[in-house]
mmCIF file of C-alpha atoms in Angstrom:
data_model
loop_
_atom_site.group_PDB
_atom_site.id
_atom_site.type_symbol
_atom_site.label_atom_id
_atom_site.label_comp_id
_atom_site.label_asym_id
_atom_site.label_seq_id
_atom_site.Cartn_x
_atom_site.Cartn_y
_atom_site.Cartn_z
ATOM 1 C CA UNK A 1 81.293 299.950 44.505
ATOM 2 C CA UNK A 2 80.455 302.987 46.852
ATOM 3 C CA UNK A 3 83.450 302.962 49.447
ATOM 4 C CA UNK A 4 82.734 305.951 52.122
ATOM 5 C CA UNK A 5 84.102 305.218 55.538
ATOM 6 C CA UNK A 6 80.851 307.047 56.951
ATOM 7 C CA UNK A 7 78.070 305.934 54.873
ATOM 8 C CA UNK A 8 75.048 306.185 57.429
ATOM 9 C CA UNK A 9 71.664 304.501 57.659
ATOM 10 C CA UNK A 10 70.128 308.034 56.414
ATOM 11 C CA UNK A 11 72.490 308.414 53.331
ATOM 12 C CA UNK A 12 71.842 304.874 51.949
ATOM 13 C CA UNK A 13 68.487 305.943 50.065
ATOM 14 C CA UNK A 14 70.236 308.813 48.936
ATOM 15 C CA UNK A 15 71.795 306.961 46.553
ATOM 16 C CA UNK A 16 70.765 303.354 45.617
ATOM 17 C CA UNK A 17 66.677 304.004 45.210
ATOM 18 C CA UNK A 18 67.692 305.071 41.821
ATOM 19 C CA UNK A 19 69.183 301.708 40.016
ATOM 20 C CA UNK A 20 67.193 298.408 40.306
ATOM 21 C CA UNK A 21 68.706 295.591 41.009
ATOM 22 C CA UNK A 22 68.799 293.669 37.908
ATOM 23 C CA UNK A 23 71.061 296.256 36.255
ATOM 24 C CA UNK A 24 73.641 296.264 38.571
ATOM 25 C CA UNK A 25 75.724 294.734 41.624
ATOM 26 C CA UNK A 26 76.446 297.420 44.654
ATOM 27 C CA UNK A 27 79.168 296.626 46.736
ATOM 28 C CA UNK A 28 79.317 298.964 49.883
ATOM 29 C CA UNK A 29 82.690 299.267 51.959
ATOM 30 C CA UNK A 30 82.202 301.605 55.043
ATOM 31 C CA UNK A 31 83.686 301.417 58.680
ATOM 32 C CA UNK A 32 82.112 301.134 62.146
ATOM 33 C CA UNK A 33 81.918 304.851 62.283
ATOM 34 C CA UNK A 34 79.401 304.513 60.239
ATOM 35 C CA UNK A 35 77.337 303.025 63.193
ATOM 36 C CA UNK A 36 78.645 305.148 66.003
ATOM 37 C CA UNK A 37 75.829 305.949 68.805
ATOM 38 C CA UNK A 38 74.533 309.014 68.592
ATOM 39 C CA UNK A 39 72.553 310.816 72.063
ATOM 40 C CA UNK A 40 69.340 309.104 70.599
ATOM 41 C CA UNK A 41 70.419 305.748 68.832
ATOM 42 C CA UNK A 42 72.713 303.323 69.893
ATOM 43 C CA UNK A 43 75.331 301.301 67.689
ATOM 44 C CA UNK A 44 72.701 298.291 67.714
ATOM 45 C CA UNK A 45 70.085 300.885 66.806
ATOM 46 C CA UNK A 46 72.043 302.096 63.846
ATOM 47 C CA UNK A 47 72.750 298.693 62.683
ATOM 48 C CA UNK A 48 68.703 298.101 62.730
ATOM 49 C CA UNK A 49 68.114 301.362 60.971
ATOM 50 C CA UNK A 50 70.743 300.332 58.473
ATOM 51 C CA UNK A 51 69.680 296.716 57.625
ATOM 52 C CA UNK A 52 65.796 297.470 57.556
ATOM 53 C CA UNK A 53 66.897 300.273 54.720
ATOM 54 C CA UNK A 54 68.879 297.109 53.330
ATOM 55 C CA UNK A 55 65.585 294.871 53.496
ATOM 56 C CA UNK A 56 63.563 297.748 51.790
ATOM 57 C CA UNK A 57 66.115 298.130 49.146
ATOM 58 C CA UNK A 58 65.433 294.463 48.578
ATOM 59 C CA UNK A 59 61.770 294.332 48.291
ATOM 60 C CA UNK A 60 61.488 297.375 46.539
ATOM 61 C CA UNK A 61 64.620 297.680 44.108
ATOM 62 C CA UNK A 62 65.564 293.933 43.781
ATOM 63 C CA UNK A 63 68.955 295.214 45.441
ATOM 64 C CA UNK A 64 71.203 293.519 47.271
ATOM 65 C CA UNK A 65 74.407 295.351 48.016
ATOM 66 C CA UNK A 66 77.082 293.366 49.606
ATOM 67 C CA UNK A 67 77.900 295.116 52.847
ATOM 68 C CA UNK A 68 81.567 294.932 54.457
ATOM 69 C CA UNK A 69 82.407 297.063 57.765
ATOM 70 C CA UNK A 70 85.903 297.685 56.866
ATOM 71 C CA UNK A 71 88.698 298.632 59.999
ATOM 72 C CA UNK A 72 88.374 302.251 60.591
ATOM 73 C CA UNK A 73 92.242 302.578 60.538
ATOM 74 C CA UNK A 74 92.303 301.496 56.798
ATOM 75 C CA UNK A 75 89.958 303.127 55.045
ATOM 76 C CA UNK A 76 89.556 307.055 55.286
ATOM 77 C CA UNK A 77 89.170 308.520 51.323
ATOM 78 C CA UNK A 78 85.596 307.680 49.533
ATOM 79 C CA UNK A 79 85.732 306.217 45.849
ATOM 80 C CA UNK A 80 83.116 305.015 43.588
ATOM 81 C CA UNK A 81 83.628 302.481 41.698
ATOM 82 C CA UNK A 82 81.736 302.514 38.111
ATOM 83 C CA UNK A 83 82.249 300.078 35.303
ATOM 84 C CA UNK A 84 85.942 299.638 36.284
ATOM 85 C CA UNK A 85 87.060 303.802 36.743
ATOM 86 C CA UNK A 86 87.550 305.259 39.707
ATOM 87 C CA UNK A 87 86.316 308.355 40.911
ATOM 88 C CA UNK A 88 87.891 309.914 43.821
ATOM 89 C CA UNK A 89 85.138 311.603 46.197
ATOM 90 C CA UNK A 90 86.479 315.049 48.244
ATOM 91 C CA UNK A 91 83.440 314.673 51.188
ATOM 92 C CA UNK A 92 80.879 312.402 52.404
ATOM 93 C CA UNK A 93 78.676 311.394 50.341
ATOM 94 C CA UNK A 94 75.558 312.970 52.077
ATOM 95 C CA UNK A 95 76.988 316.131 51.453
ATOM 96 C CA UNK A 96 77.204 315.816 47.341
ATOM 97 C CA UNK A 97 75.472 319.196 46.068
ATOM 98 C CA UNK A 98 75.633 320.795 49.630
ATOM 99 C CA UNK A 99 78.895 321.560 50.034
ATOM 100 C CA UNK A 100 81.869 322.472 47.814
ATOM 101 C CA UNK A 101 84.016 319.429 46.855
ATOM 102 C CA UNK A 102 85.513 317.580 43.766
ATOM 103 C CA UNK A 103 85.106 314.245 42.633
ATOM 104 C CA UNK A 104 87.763 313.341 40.412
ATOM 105 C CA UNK A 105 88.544 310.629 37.694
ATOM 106 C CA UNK A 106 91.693 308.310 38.824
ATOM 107 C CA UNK A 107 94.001 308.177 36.018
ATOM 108 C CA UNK A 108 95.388 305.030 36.875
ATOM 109 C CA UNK A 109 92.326 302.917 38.216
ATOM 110 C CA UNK A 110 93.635 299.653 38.446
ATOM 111 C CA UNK A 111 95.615 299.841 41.736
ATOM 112 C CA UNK A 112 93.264 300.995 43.390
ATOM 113 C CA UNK A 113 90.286 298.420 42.435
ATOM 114 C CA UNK A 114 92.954 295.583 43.431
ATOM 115 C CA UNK A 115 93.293 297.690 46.905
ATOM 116 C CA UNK A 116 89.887 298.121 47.507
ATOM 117 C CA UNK A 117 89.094 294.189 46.626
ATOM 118 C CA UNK A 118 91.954 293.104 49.248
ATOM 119 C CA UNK A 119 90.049 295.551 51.709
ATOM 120 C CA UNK A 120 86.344 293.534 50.841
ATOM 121 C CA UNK A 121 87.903 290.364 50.987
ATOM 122 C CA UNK A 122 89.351 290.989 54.517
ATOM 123 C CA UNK A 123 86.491 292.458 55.951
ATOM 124 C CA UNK A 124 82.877 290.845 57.567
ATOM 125 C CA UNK A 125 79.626 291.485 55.806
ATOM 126 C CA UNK A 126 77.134 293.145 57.627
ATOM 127 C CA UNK A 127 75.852 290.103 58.915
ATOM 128 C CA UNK A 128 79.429 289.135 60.682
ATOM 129 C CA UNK A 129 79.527 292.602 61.954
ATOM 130 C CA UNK A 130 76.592 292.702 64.007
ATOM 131 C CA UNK A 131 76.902 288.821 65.388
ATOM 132 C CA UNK A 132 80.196 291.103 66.400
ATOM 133 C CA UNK A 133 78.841 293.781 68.206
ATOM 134 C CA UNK A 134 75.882 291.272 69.625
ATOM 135 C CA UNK A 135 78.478 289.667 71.011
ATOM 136 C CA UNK A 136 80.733 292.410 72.191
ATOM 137 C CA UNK A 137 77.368 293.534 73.883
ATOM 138 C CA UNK A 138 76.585 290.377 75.482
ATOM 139 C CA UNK A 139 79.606 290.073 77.008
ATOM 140 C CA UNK A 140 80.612 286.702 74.725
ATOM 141 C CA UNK A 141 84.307 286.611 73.317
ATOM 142 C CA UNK A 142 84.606 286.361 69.441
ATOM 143 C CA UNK A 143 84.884 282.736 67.954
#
């Protein structure tokens, strides 16, 4: 599980064109700042950008991560997930190797697996999300 509340469009092949799919299931938690417009891209923009990097992990990996857009206001600190530890990540993930940080083994992992599964279980896929902000854009109220 990668959970980084900022996990961009651009930092998803970063990462995930390494594995193929058959050796491993990718959960992603991130938040909608993830998607924020930018002076070029819109939030809908992003969200296309994002799942047609999705759709080429797909054909091209056999991945299929399962996406959740987690409440900004509950997720802020960036963990990975790995065979049940739990590393701690100090930045972003897009700026591994740039800039000087720590990632750091949890001692204790357990807590904060169940934490993070209560946070995917209570938030929409990627799919939910953007019937969301379709909506929102539309001017429809949520069902």
């Amino acid at each position: 599980m990668l959970v980084d509340p900022y996990l961009g469009a651009l930092q998803l092949g970063q990462f995930l064109y390494v594995i193929h799919g058959s050796e491993v299931n990718v959960t992603l938690l991130t938040t909608a700042l993830a998607f924020e417009a930018t002076d070029t891209e819109s939030r809908k923009d992003q969200l296309q950008i994002f799942s047609k990097q999705l759709a080429h992990l797909k054909d091209i990996q056999r991945l299929e991560p399962d996406v959740r857009v987690v409440p900004s206001s509950k997720l802020h600190d960036r963990f990975m997930v790995v065979d049940n530890e739990v590393w701690f990540v100090g930045n972003s993930l897009n700026s591994l190797g740039v800039k000087a940080s720590m990632i750091v083994r949890l001692p204790n992992p357990d807590e904060v697996i169940d934490r993070l599964e209560v946070l995917r279980l209570d938030a929409p896929s990627l799919a939910n999300y953007v019937d969301e902000v379709d909506r929102s854009a539309s001017g429809q109220s949520p069902e």
